[in-house]
Each structure stands twice: as structure tokens, then as C-alpha cells.
Coordinates of C-alpha atoms and ligand atoms in Angstrom, one line a residue:
M1 CA 166.4 106.0 161.1
K2 CA 165.0 105.6 157.5
N3 CA 167.2 106.8 154.8
P4 CA 164.8 109.0 152.7
F5 CA 167.2 109.3 149.5
R6 CA 167.1 105.6 148.7
K7 CA 163.4 105.5 148.3
D8 CA 163.2 105.7 144.9
L9 CA 165.3 102.6 144.6
V10 CA 163.7 99.9 146.2
S11 CA 160.2 101.4 144.2
R12 CA 159.3 98.6 141.7
S13 CA 158.0 99.6 138.5
R14 CA 154.9 98.3 137.2
P15 CA 154.3 95.6 134.9
E16 CA 152.9 96.8 131.6
A17 CA 150.3 95.3 129.0
C18 CA 152.1 93.9 125.9
T19 CA 152.1 90.8 123.5
V20 CA 154.1 88.0 124.4
V21 CA 155.4 86.5 121.4
I22 CA 156.6 82.7 122.3
F23 CA 158.8 80.9 119.7
G24 CA 158.8 77.2 120.2
A25 CA 155.5 77.5 121.4
T26 CA 154.3 73.8 120.8
G27 CA 157.3 72.7 122.9
D28 CA 157.3 71.3 126.5
L29 CA 158.6 74.8 128.4
T30 CA 155.9 76.5 126.7
H31 CA 153.1 73.9 127.5
R32 CA 154.8 73.1 131.4
K33 CA 155.8 76.4 132.1
L34 CA 155.0 79.4 130.7
V35 CA 151.6 79.5 129.6
P36 CA 150.4 78.1 133.1
A37 CA 152.8 80.8 134.6
L38 CA 150.7 83.2 132.5
Y39 CA 147.3 81.5 133.5
N40 CA 148.1 81.8 137.4
L41 CA 149.1 85.4 136.9
Q42 CA 145.6 86.3 135.2
V43 CA 144.3 84.0 138.6
E44 CA 146.0 86.4 141.0
G45 CA 144.8 89.6 139.0
A46 CA 148.5 90.1 138.4
L47 CA 148.6 90.1 134.6
P48 CA 148.1 93.3 133.3
A49 CA 145.0 93.7 131.5
G50 CA 145.4 93.4 127.4
V51 CA 148.2 91.0 127.7
K52 CA 148.1 89.3 124.3
I53 CA 149.9 85.8 123.7
I54 CA 151.0 84.7 120.2
G55 CA 152.7 80.9 120.0
F56 CA 154.8 80.9 117.2
A57 CA 156.2 77.3 115.6
R58 CA 156.5 75.1 112.8
R59 CA 153.5 72.8 113.2
D60 CA 150.0 73.7 111.0
K61 CA 147.5 74.1 114.3
S62 CA 144.8 76.3 114.2
D63 CA 143.9 78.9 117.2
E64 CA 141.7 76.2 118.5
E65 CA 143.9 73.1 118.3
F66 CA 146.6 75.6 119.7
R67 CA 144.8 76.6 123.1
S68 CA 143.4 72.7 123.7
G69 CA 146.9 71.7 123.8
L70 CA 147.5 74.6 126.2
E71 CA 144.5 73.7 128.5
E72 CA 145.0 70.3 128.6
L73 CA 148.2 70.6 130.2
N74 CA 147.4 73.9 132.7
K75 CA 144.4 71.4 134.1
K76 CA 147.8 69.0 135.2
V77 CA 150.4 71.4 136.6
S78 CA 148.6 74.7 136.9
R79 CA 149.5 75.3 140.7
S80 CA 146.2 76.9 141.5
G81 CA 144.1 74.4 139.7
H82 CA 142.1 75.2 136.7
D83 CA 139.1 76.9 136.6
D84 CA 137.2 76.6 133.4
K85 CA 135.7 80.5 133.3
V86 CA 139.1 82.1 134.2
W87 CA 140.6 80.0 131.1
A88 CA 137.5 80.7 129.2
D89 CA 138.7 84.3 129.2
F90 CA 142.4 83.5 128.9
E91 CA 142.1 82.0 126.1
Q92 CA 140.7 84.3 124.2
N93 CA 143.9 86.3 123.9
I94 CA 145.7 83.4 122.9
H95 CA 146.5 82.8 119.1
Y96 CA 148.9 80.7 116.9
H97 CA 151.3 82.0 114.2
Q98 CA 152.8 79.1 112.2
S99 CA 156.0 79.5 110.9
E100 CA 159.6 78.3 110.5
F101 CA 162.0 80.0 112.5
Q102 CA 164.2 80.3 109.4
D103 CA 161.8 82.1 107.4
Q104 CA 161.7 85.6 106.9
E105 CA 158.3 85.6 105.7
G106 CA 156.7 84.5 108.7
Y107 CA 158.3 87.1 110.4
D108 CA 157.1 89.7 108.0
R109 CA 153.7 88.5 108.8
L110 CA 154.4 88.5 112.6
A111 CA 155.2 92.0 112.3
E112 CA 151.7 92.9 110.2
R113 CA 149.5 91.0 113.1
L114 CA 151.4 93.1 115.7
D115 CA 150.2 95.7 113.8
E116 CA 146.7 94.6 113.7
I117 CA 146.5 93.9 117.7
D118 CA 148.1 97.5 117.8
R119 CA 145.4 99.0 115.8
E120 CA 142.8 97.1 117.4
R121 CA 144.6 98.7 120.9
G122 CA 144.0 101.9 119.6
G123 CA 147.9 102.6 119.0
K124 CA 151.4 101.4 119.0
G125 CA 151.8 98.4 122.4
N126 CA 154.5 96.9 124.1
R127 CA 156.4 93.6 122.4
L128 CA 157.7 90.5 124.7
F129 CA 159.9 87.9 122.7
Y130 CA 160.5 85.0 124.4
I131 CA 162.7 82.6 122.5
A132 CA 161.6 79.3 124.3
S133 CA 163.4 76.7 121.5
A134 CA 166.5 74.9 121.4
P135 CA 169.8 77.3 121.5
S136 CA 170.4 76.4 117.8
F137 CA 167.9 78.7 116.8
F138 CA 168.4 81.6 119.0
D139 CA 170.4 83.3 116.3
D140 CA 167.7 82.7 113.5
V141 CA 165.1 84.1 115.4
L142 CA 167.3 87.5 116.9
E143 CA 168.2 88.2 113.5
H144 CA 164.9 87.7 111.6
L145 CA 163.0 90.0 114.5
K146 CA 165.2 92.5 113.4
K147 CA 165.0 92.1 110.0
A148 CA 161.0 92.5 110.5
G149 CA 161.5 95.4 112.1
L150 CA 160.6 94.4 115.5
S151 CA 164.0 94.4 117.9
E152 CA 163.7 98.0 118.6
S153 CA 162.3 99.9 121.1
E154 CA 160.8 103.2 120.9
D155 CA 160.2 106.2 123.2
S156 CA 156.6 105.2 123.5
C157 CA 156.8 101.5 123.7
W158 CA 159.1 98.7 124.5
S159 CA 160.5 95.6 122.4
R160 CA 162.1 93.2 124.5
V161 CA 163.3 89.7 124.4
I162 CA 163.7 86.9 126.7
V163 CA 166.4 84.4 126.2
E164 CA 166.3 80.6 127.3
K165 CA 169.3 78.5 128.6
P166 CA 171.7 77.3 127.9
F167 CA 173.0 80.8 127.0
G168 CA 175.9 79.1 124.6
T169 CA 178.0 75.6 125.2
D170 CA 181.0 77.4 126.2
L171 CA 182.5 81.0 126.4
P172 CA 183.3 81.6 122.8
T173 CA 179.7 80.6 122.1
A174 CA 178.0 82.5 125.0
Q175 CA 180.0 85.4 123.5
H176 CA 179.0 85.0 119.7
L177 CA 175.2 84.8 121.0
N178 CA 176.0 87.9 123.1
Q179 CA 177.1 89.7 120.0
V180 CA 174.1 88.6 118.2
V181 CA 172.2 89.8 121.0
N182 CA 173.6 93.3 121.4
R183 CA 173.5 93.8 117.4
T184 CA 169.3 92.8 117.7
F185 CA 168.7 94.3 121.3
N186 CA 169.8 96.9 123.6
E187 CA 171.2 95.3 126.2
K188 CA 168.9 97.0 128.5
D189 CA 165.8 95.0 126.8
T190 CA 167.6 91.7 127.0
Y191 CA 166.3 89.2 129.5
R192 CA 168.5 86.2 129.8
I193 CA 167.0 84.0 131.6
D194 CA 167.9 81.8 134.9
H195 CA 164.6 80.8 136.3
Y196 CA 166.3 79.5 139.5
L197 CA 166.9 83.3 140.4
G198 CA 162.8 83.7 140.4
K199 CA 162.6 81.1 142.9
E200 CA 161.2 83.0 146.3
T201 CA 164.1 81.0 148.4
A202 CA 166.6 82.4 145.9
Q203 CA 165.0 86.0 146.4
N204 CA 164.8 85.7 149.4
I205 CA 168.8 85.1 150.0
M206 CA 169.6 89.1 149.6
V207 CA 166.6 89.6 152.3
L208 CA 167.8 87.2 154.9
R209 CA 171.3 88.7 154.4
F210 CA 170.8 92.3 154.3
A211 CA 167.4 92.7 156.0
N212 CA 168.8 91.3 159.4
A213 CA 171.3 92.8 161.5
I214 CA 172.5 89.5 163.3
F215 CA 173.6 87.4 160.0
E216 CA 175.9 89.9 158.1
P217 CA 178.6 90.7 160.9
L218 CA 179.4 86.8 160.9
W219 CA 178.8 86.5 157.2
N220 CA 182.6 86.4 156.3
N221 CA 186.1 84.0 157.0
N222 CA 186.4 84.9 160.6
Y223 CA 183.2 82.8 161.6
I224 CA 181.9 80.8 158.7
D225 CA 183.8 77.7 158.1
H226 CA 182.7 76.5 154.5
V227 CA 179.2 76.7 153.1
Q228 CA 177.8 73.8 150.7
I229 CA 175.2 74.1 147.8
T230 CA 173.6 70.6 146.8
C231 CA 170.6 70.6 144.1
A232 CA 170.0 67.1 144.1
E233 CA 167.1 65.2 141.4
N234 CA 165.6 61.9 141.7
L235 CA 164.7 62.0 138.0
G236 CA 167.3 60.7 135.3
M237 CA 166.6 61.2 131.5
E238 CA 163.2 61.2 131.2
G239 CA 160.5 62.7 128.4
G240 CA 163.8 62.2 125.7
R241 CA 165.9 64.7 127.5
G242 CA 168.9 62.2 127.1
G243 CA 169.8 63.5 123.8
Y244 CA 170.4 67.2 124.6
Y245 CA 172.2 66.2 128.3
D246 CA 175.0 63.9 126.8
K247 CA 175.9 66.5 125.4
A248 CA 175.7 68.9 127.8
G249 CA 176.3 67.1 131.5
A250 CA 175.6 68.3 134.9
L251 CA 178.6 70.9 134.8
R252 CA 177.0 73.0 131.9
D253 CA 173.1 72.2 132.5
M254 CA 173.3 73.3 136.3
V255 CA 176.0 74.6 137.6
Q256 CA 177.2 76.8 135.2
N257 CA 174.0 79.3 135.7
H258 CA 171.7 78.0 138.4
L259 CA 174.2 77.1 141.5
L260 CA 176.9 79.6 140.4
Q261 CA 173.9 82.2 140.3
L262 CA 173.2 81.3 144.1
L263 CA 176.4 80.9 145.0
S264 CA 176.9 84.5 143.9
L265 CA 173.6 85.6 145.8
V266 CA 175.6 84.1 149.0
A267 CA 178.9 85.5 148.6
M268 CA 178.2 88.8 147.0
E269 CA 178.8 92.0 148.9
P270 CA 176.1 94.1 149.7
P271 CA 174.9 96.3 146.8
T272 CA 174.4 99.9 146.7
D273 CA 171.3 100.0 145.7
L274 CA 168.7 97.6 144.6
S275 CA 168.6 98.4 140.7
A276 CA 169.6 95.8 138.4
D277 CA 173.0 96.9 137.6
G278 CA 173.5 97.4 141.0
V279 CA 173.2 93.7 142.3
R280 CA 175.0 92.2 139.2
D281 CA 177.6 94.4 139.3
E282 CA 178.5 92.6 142.8
K283 CA 177.4 89.3 141.5
V284 CA 179.6 89.2 138.4
K285 CA 182.7 90.5 141.3
V286 CA 182.2 87.2 142.9
L287 CA 182.2 85.0 139.9
R288 CA 185.4 87.2 138.8
S289 CA 187.0 85.8 141.9
M290 CA 186.6 82.7 141.6
R291 CA 190.2 80.7 141.7
Q292 CA 190.3 79.2 138.3
W293 CA 190.8 75.3 138.1
D294 CA 193.1 75.6 135.1
T295 CA 195.1 72.8 135.2
P296 CA 194.0 69.0 134.9
E297 CA 195.8 68.7 138.2
L298 CA 193.7 71.3 139.9
V299 CA 190.6 69.9 138.4
A300 CA 191.1 66.8 139.3
E301 CA 192.3 67.9 143.0
N302 CA 189.1 70.0 143.0
V303 CA 186.2 68.4 141.0
V304 CA 184.6 65.0 140.9
R305 CA 183.0 63.8 138.0
G306 CA 180.3 60.8 138.1
Q307 CA 177.6 58.8 136.4
Y308 CA 175.0 56.7 137.9
I309 CA 174.6 52.7 137.6
A310 CA 171.4 50.8 137.3
G311 CA 169.9 51.2 140.9
H312 CA 166.6 52.0 142.7
V313 CA 165.2 55.5 143.0
D314 CA 161.9 55.9 145.2
G315 CA 161.6 52.1 145.1
E316 CA 161.7 52.0 141.5
K317 CA 164.1 50.1 139.7
V318 CA 166.1 52.4 137.3
V319 CA 168.9 51.8 134.6
G320 CA 172.2 53.3 134.1
Y321 CA 173.2 56.8 132.8
R322 CA 174.5 54.9 129.8
E323 CA 171.9 52.8 129.3
E324 CA 169.5 55.7 129.1
D325 CA 167.3 56.7 125.6
R326 CA 169.4 58.8 123.4
V327 CA 172.6 58.4 125.7
D328 CA 175.7 57.2 124.5
P329 CA 176.6 54.2 125.6
E330 CA 180.1 54.9 126.0
S331 CA 179.6 58.2 127.3
M332 CA 181.8 60.2 129.3
T333 CA 179.2 63.2 130.0
E334 CA 178.7 63.3 133.8
S335 CA 175.3 63.1 135.2
Y336 CA 176.8 64.0 138.5
V337 CA 179.6 66.7 139.6
A338 CA 180.7 68.4 142.9
L339 CA 183.2 70.7 143.2
K340 CA 185.7 73.1 145.6
I341 CA 184.9 76.6 145.1
M342 CA 187.2 79.4 146.5
I343 CA 186.5 82.6 146.1
D344 CA 190.0 85.0 146.3
T345 CA 188.1 88.3 148.3
W346 CA 189.3 89.6 151.3
R347 CA 185.7 88.2 152.8
W348 CA 185.8 84.3 151.8
S349 CA 189.7 84.0 151.9
E350 CA 190.1 80.4 152.9
V351 CA 186.1 79.1 152.7
P352 CA 185.4 76.6 150.4
F353 CA 182.1 76.8 148.8
Y354 CA 181.5 72.9 148.2
V355 CA 178.4 72.7 145.1
R356 CA 177.4 69.3 144.1
M357 CA 174.6 68.6 141.8
G358 CA 173.1 64.9 140.8
K359 CA 170.5 63.3 139.1
Q360 CA 168.9 60.0 140.1
L361 CA 169.9 60.7 143.6
P362 CA 167.8 59.8 146.4
K363 CA 165.5 63.0 146.5
K364 CA 165.1 66.3 144.9
A365 CA 166.0 68.8 147.0
T366 CA 168.0 72.0 146.6
E367 CA 169.5 73.7 149.3
I368 CA 172.6 76.0 150.4
S369 CA 174.0 75.3 154.1
I370 CA 176.2 78.0 155.8
H371 CA 178.2 75.8 158.4
F372 CA 179.7 78.1 161.3
K373 CA 183.1 77.6 162.9
E374 CA 183.2 75.7 166.3
P375 CA 183.0 77.7 169.3
P376 CA 185.9 77.7 171.6
T377 CA 186.0 74.5 173.4
V378 CA 187.0 75.6 177.3
L379 CA 184.0 74.8 178.6
F380 CA 182.4 72.0 177.1
N381 CA 184.9 69.8 175.9
A382 CA 185.2 67.7 179.1
L383 CA 181.2 66.7 178.8
A384 CA 180.7 63.1 177.6
G385 CA 180.1 63.9 173.8
G386 CA 181.8 67.0 174.0
V387 CA 180.1 69.6 171.5
P388 CA 178.1 67.9 169.0
G389 CA 178.5 70.1 166.0
G390 CA 178.4 73.9 165.1
N391 CA 176.0 75.9 164.2
V392 CA 174.3 75.5 160.4
L393 CA 172.2 77.9 158.7
V394 CA 170.2 76.2 155.7
I395 CA 168.4 77.8 153.1
R396 CA 165.8 75.7 151.8
I397 CA 165.5 76.5 148.0
Q398 CA 163.1 74.0 147.6
P399 CA 161.1 71.8 148.2
D400 CA 159.4 72.5 151.8
E401 CA 160.8 76.0 151.1
G402 CA 162.3 78.0 154.2
I403 CA 165.4 78.8 156.5
S404 CA 166.9 76.7 159.5
L405 CA 169.1 77.6 162.2
R406 CA 171.0 74.4 163.9
M407 CA 172.0 75.4 167.4
V408 CA 173.3 73.1 170.3
S409 CA 171.1 73.3 173.2
K410 CA 171.2 71.7 177.0
I411 CA 169.0 68.4 176.9
P412 CA 166.4 69.4 180.2
G413 CA 167.5 67.2 183.0
A414 CA 169.6 67.5 186.1
N415 CA 173.0 66.1 183.9
L416 CA 174.6 68.9 181.5
R417 CA 174.0 67.2 178.4
L418 CA 173.9 68.6 174.8
E419 CA 172.3 68.1 171.6
P420 CA 171.5 70.4 168.3
V421 CA 168.2 71.5 167.8
K422 CA 166.8 73.8 165.1
M423 CA 164.7 76.6 164.7
D424 CA 162.7 76.3 161.8
F425 CA 161.3 78.7 159.4
H426 CA 158.6 77.1 156.8
Y427 CA 157.2 79.8 153.9
A428 CA 153.9 77.8 153.8
T429 CA 153.2 77.9 157.2
S430 CA 154.6 81.5 158.3
F431 CA 152.8 83.3 154.8
G432 CA 149.7 80.6 154.7
K433 CA 150.4 80.1 151.1
G434 CA 152.7 78.2 148.6
S435 CA 155.4 80.1 146.8
P436 CA 155.1 81.4 143.1
E437 CA 156.3 79.5 140.4
A438 CA 159.4 80.9 138.9
Y439 CA 158.5 82.1 136.1
E440 CA 155.8 84.0 137.0
R441 CA 157.7 86.2 139.2
L442 CA 160.4 86.5 135.9
L443 CA 157.8 87.1 133.6
L444 CA 156.1 89.9 135.2
D445 CA 159.7 91.6 136.0
S446 CA 160.3 91.4 132.3
M447 CA 156.9 93.3 131.5
A448 CA 157.9 95.7 134.3
G449 CA 161.7 96.2 132.8
D450 CA 163.4 95.3 135.7
A451 CA 165.9 92.6 134.8
T452 CA 167.4 92.2 138.6
L453 CA 167.0 88.4 138.8
F454 CA 168.3 88.0 134.9
A455 CA 171.6 87.1 134.2
R456 CA 174.0 90.0 132.6
R457 CA 176.2 89.2 129.8
D458 CA 179.2 89.6 131.7
E459 CA 177.8 87.4 134.2
V460 CA 177.2 84.3 132.1
E461 CA 180.8 85.0 130.5
E462 CA 182.6 84.5 133.9
A463 CA 180.5 82.0 134.9
W464 CA 181.5 79.9 131.2
K465 CA 185.4 80.8 131.7
F466 CA 185.4 79.0 134.9
I467 CA 183.4 75.8 133.5
D468 CA 185.6 76.1 130.6
H469 CA 188.7 75.3 132.0
I470 CA 187.3 72.2 133.6
E471 CA 185.6 71.0 130.7
N472 CA 188.9 71.1 129.2
A473 CA 190.2 69.3 131.5
W474 CA 188.1 66.6 130.9
H475 CA 187.2 66.3 127.2
E476 CA 190.7 67.9 125.9
S477 CA 193.9 66.8 128.5
K478 CA 195.8 63.8 127.8
N479 CA 195.4 62.5 131.3
P480 CA 191.6 63.5 131.8
P481 CA 190.6 63.0 135.4
E482 CA 188.2 59.7 136.1
M483 CA 184.7 59.5 135.6
A484 CA 183.7 57.9 139.2
E485 CA 180.7 55.5 139.2
F486 CA 177.8 55.8 141.9
V487 CA 174.9 53.4 142.7
A488 CA 171.4 55.0 141.1
G489 CA 169.7 56.5 144.4
S490 CA 172.5 56.6 146.7
W491 CA 174.0 60.3 147.5
G492 CA 176.8 60.0 144.8
P493 CA 180.0 58.7 144.5
K494 CA 182.7 58.1 147.4
E495 CA 184.9 60.5 145.6
A496 CA 182.7 63.3 146.1
D497 CA 182.9 62.3 150.0
E498 CA 186.8 62.4 149.6
L499 CA 186.9 65.7 148.2
L500 CA 185.7 66.9 151.2
A501 CA 187.1 65.0 154.0
K502 CA 190.5 66.2 152.6
S503 CA 189.7 69.5 154.4
G504 CA 188.3 67.8 157.3
H505 CA 184.9 68.5 156.1
K506 CA 181.4 66.4 155.2
W507 CA 178.5 66.6 152.8
R508 CA 175.5 67.4 154.9
R509 CA 172.9 64.9 155.1
L510 CA 169.5 66.1 153.5
Ligands
NDP1 N1 161.5 71.9 129.2 C1 161.7 72.5 130.0 O1 161.6 72.3 131.3 C2 163.0 73.5 129.9 C3 163.5 74.2 129.0 N2 164.2 74.9 128.9 C4 165.2 75.6 127.5 O2 163.9 76.1 126.7 C5 163.9 75.6 125.9 C6 163.1 75.1 124.7 O3 163.2 73.5 125.7 P1 161.8 72.6 125.2 O4 160.4 73.3 125.4 O5 162.1 71.8 126.5 O6 161.5 72.3 123.6 P2 160.9 71.5 122.8 O7 161.4 70.7 122.1 O8 159.8 70.7 123.4 O9 159.8 72.8 121.7 C7 160.9 72.9 121.1 C8 160.0 73.7 119.8 O10 160.5 74.6 118.9 C9 159.5 74.4 118.1 N3 160.8 74.2 116.4 C10 161.6 73.9 116.6 N4 162.2 73.7 115.4 C11 161.3 74.8 114.9 C12 161.9 75.1 113.3 N5 162.7 75.2 112.6 N6 160.6 76.6 113.1 C13 159.9 76.7 114.0 N7 160.0 76.0 115.1 C14 160.5 75.1 115.6 C15 158.9 73.5 117.8 O11 158.0 73.7 117.2 P3 157.4 71.8 116.2 O12 156.9 71.4 117.5 O13 156.0 72.8 115.6 O14 158.2 71.5 115.7 C16 158.6 73.7 119.1 O15 157.6 74.2 119.9 C17 165.7 75.0 125.2 O16 166.4 76.1 125.3 C18 165.5 74.3 126.8 O17 167.2 74.1 127.1 C19 164.8 75.6 130.0 C20 164.3 74.9 131.4 C21 163.6 73.8 131.5
LIG2 O1 167.4 74.2 133.8 C1 167.3 72.5 134.3 O2 166.7 72.9 135.8 C2 165.7 71.6 135.6 C3 165.7 71.5 137.2 O3 164.8 72.8 137.9 P1 163.7 73.0 138.9 O4 163.3 74.4 139.2 O5 163.2 71.9 138.8 O6 164.9 72.5 140.0 C4 166.7 70.8 135.8 O7 166.3 69.2 135.7 C5 167.3 70.5 134.0 O8 168.3 69.4 133.9 C6 168.0 71.8 134.1 O9 168.1 71.7 132.5

């Protein structure tokens, strides 16, 4: 029977019209992700009427120049293609605002401009500020917005801020940034973006677990042997990313945020409701329960870091990590990381979660695989070949989004022989359409005031606490664990295989 009292907790608020101000509007993120996401929402009729976009950046540009640069890229990357007529309507609402991030006068002019838009609208409107520039500018933008009187929500209209990643580079910097955010904007108006949470398949993890009766009873250490989370990329340091990446590394760039968020969705307890805090309360408990690898010995035992050396990816010759543009030739930054995470809760006691991420691997693929324990062997063990492995539930985050369940079946014929088969669900064929881009969903949610798919302050800080121990062991200790090497285009260093082999496990082949 349906529970009549929970209805209000699943009904979603509607996105509201607002002016979106993008800081860093001439940059890559705005051109490749944010504006195409807003355009696609417009195509689908999902963008609230009256949304205006103001691009804030340093270069001198007219509205026309700004719009044509955006259009050029939209033609290349928009998932729904580019319709000249839709674009013509859409671009009428795009404007450019030239200013330095450090220049208060530029924010005061912005405030006047926003007031003007409000007057045209016939009343005070909502504002959504999106900080899409390097993290070194986050503080400046936040403080100047406050000084310009732009950060306060009022009864009749709101003022919200979306902060891009990386949210700090370690725990102290994240805490500092959280303080700045919280003294400039209300926490309820703060949206720390993690675009993995906006991916359809990531959102489906909770649905798979809690809207199906068959998985949850098995979702614990009685039935699950271990879990693997793999994020493979077949790119290196293209597009001048080496400068940023060599200061960050795979652990900070992907594990601290995206992959720990996926892990917390897999491992969390059922939330009491679907409110933003209901869900985030449960996720943060997972992050808090991660066993800390807080000595160099524990890090050496449970974490592998690596760099690619020259090799071939997709048939193309590629240079090694240390030869990449803007990377230090003696760099000790990892382009690959594999780690074992233990979650010390009743549900997950002694179930390893293996997480790996690497650049220049054979293909782009992110997936979570749940490896169930083997059944008792009494019946089929005597067969030639025995029972061929156990059940594996695979959640493909990207590409070919979907879910598959591996199970053992009898091969048709007179003899009793067993073989693994797959039950496979593909989003594209089941729903007849591709998934929206993560930024589409997240932008709409921020316009609707729904922070469920954004990281909360304590989640970010707990994740950094775990990561900092590892970074410290690598960079501060007297006997830092080794940097492993592997050939670009292979599946990572042999040390990562050995990490699993110690517990009798193997990485799943993607
Ligand atoms: N690019 C991506 O795919 C992703 C990016 N991110 C994050 O998004 C953020 C932005 O990345 P990205 O777009 O690649 O960065 P870019 O370097 O491409 O863009 C930086 C932007 O900031 C502006 N800017 C820089 N300095 C100033 C200043 N002093 N005053 C005013 N404007 C200034 C630049 O303006 P101008 O050109 O006029 O100098 C430009 O618009 C980063 O935090 C990144 O980590 C996160 C996920 C993916
Ligand atoms: O945040 C980041 O994500 C991308 C990968 O994103 P995806 O949606 O294409 O999987 C990664 O390449 C980049 O290094 C990182 O900063």
C-alpha cells in the first residue's frame, strides 16, 4: 500500500526563471558544457521562460562576438544538434559583461545591469551565479558579490551560487572556501557541483537499490564479496590541461569528488526521505565510515599510484605522462590511482571497495560492479570447469549507460555444462533516447532549489580528510610509496593487479 504521508517528499519543485551569471564565460567549461546544456533545455522546452544569461569575463567582447563564439561551439557539441531558429531565440537572452574578477566596480555595474533586467521584467528577479573559473578566483568572486549586495536571498526572490570543482585542494583549503562561501551566501543557496551526480546512471543507483525489492536484501556483507568502481579515460593532457593536472593528480581530480560520490551512493543506507538533506545525511555517514589509511605503511599497502609511459591509445602513438605539455619532466603526480577502501559499518564490514582511475587507458568507460559471493559448491563443483564465477551486477555509468546482471546458466544440450550469461538493460534502447547531459539536470535543479545532487559542506570535508592522508604519505613522508609505471593504452600497472590479488580478487575486464 502506498504511504500517503510521503508524497510531499518526492514531489519536486519546479525550476524558476532567473538570470544566470556565469563567471569565466569565455572559458572552455562555459562553451563546451554550460551553454550547450542551457540550449538543450531550451530545445526540450524545459528551460523556464524568462531565463537570461550574462557572461562575465575579462576579455573585451561585444554581445554579438560572445554569442557567435558560443554558437560556433554549440554547433560542434550540442547533443541535440543545432537548430538556427531555436538558437536565434535563445541567444537573444545572452549578454556579455566585461570585468576583472578582482574589480569591485565591475560587480557594481553587474548589480545595476541585473536591476535593469528586473525592471524590464516588472519586478525583482532570481539570480543564479555560476563560478566557472579557476579555483584561485572563487574567494574573490564570492566576496565581491557580497559587497555588491548580490548574495542575499529575499522573501520574494532568491540568490544562489554554484561553485565548480575543485572545491579546495586539501582539507584546510576546502574548509577555508567553505567559510568564505558561508559568510557570503546561505548554505541553502550554495550548490557545490559534482557533475557525476548529474549523470542519469548515477541518479539511477538509488532507484535500482530502493525501488526494487530484489537487490536490497542482498546488498550487504552476507552476500556481496566486493565492489569495484572503475573510471577509465583514453585521453592524456590534451587542451593544455597538463598545468592544472600536474598539481592535482588522479586522486584529487577524480577520486575525492566523483568516485567517492559514486561510492557513497552504492554504500549508503536508505534515506528516510528524498529531500536533499535526507540523502546527503546518509551519504556523509559512508564517507565518515571509511577506514583511514593514515600512515605511509597503510597507504603503501592499500593504494597504488602510477604514471603512463609512451605507448599507443586507440591506435595512436602517445607520449608518456612526464613528456606531456606543461607537465614537470620529473613529476611525481599520479595519472593513475587504484585503492582499496574499507567502510567500517555493520552493512559493509570486511567488504573491500576497490576504486581505480586512470588517464591513457584503452578506452573511456566508467562502471560500478557489485561482485556477489559464490554459491555453495556442493552441487556443481564436480563438473568439468566447476561453476564459472559468481553473479556480478554491473552499473555502466558511461558510455552505453545501463545495467547488466551476470549469472550462470546451463548450456543447452544433453550434457550438464555451465556458462555465464548476461541480462542486459541499455538506457538507449529501453527508453528510446539518449540521456541528458549532467549539467542540464544540475542547472535545472539549482533553478528549482533542489540541492540533492550537489555536495554538502560536510561531504566535501570528509572526502578531503580521507584523501589528505594519502597525499601526505606520498608527498610528505620520508619513505614515500613507489610510483608505478605502465604503458599508455594498457590497463594500468601490475601493482594494481597485485593489490586485488592479495585478497584473491581480480579487476573486471571492461
Ligand atoms: N573545462 C571543463 O571541461 C571542466 C572544467 N571544470 C572546472 O571549471 C572551472 C573553469 O574551467 P575552464 O572553463 O576549463 O577554464 P578556462 O581557463 O577555459 O576559463 C577561465 C575563464 O576565467 C576567466 N578569467 C580568468 N581570470 C580572470 C580574471 N582575472 N578576471 C575575469 N575573468 C577571468 C577567463 O576569462 P578571459 O578568457 O577573458 O581571460 C575565462 O573565461 C575550473 O574550476 C575547472 O576545474 C570542471 C569540470 C570540467
Ligand atoms: O572532472 C573531471 O571530469 C572529467 C571526466 O568527466 P566525464 O564526464 O567525461 O567522465 C575528467 O576528464 C577531468 O580530468 C576531471 O577534471
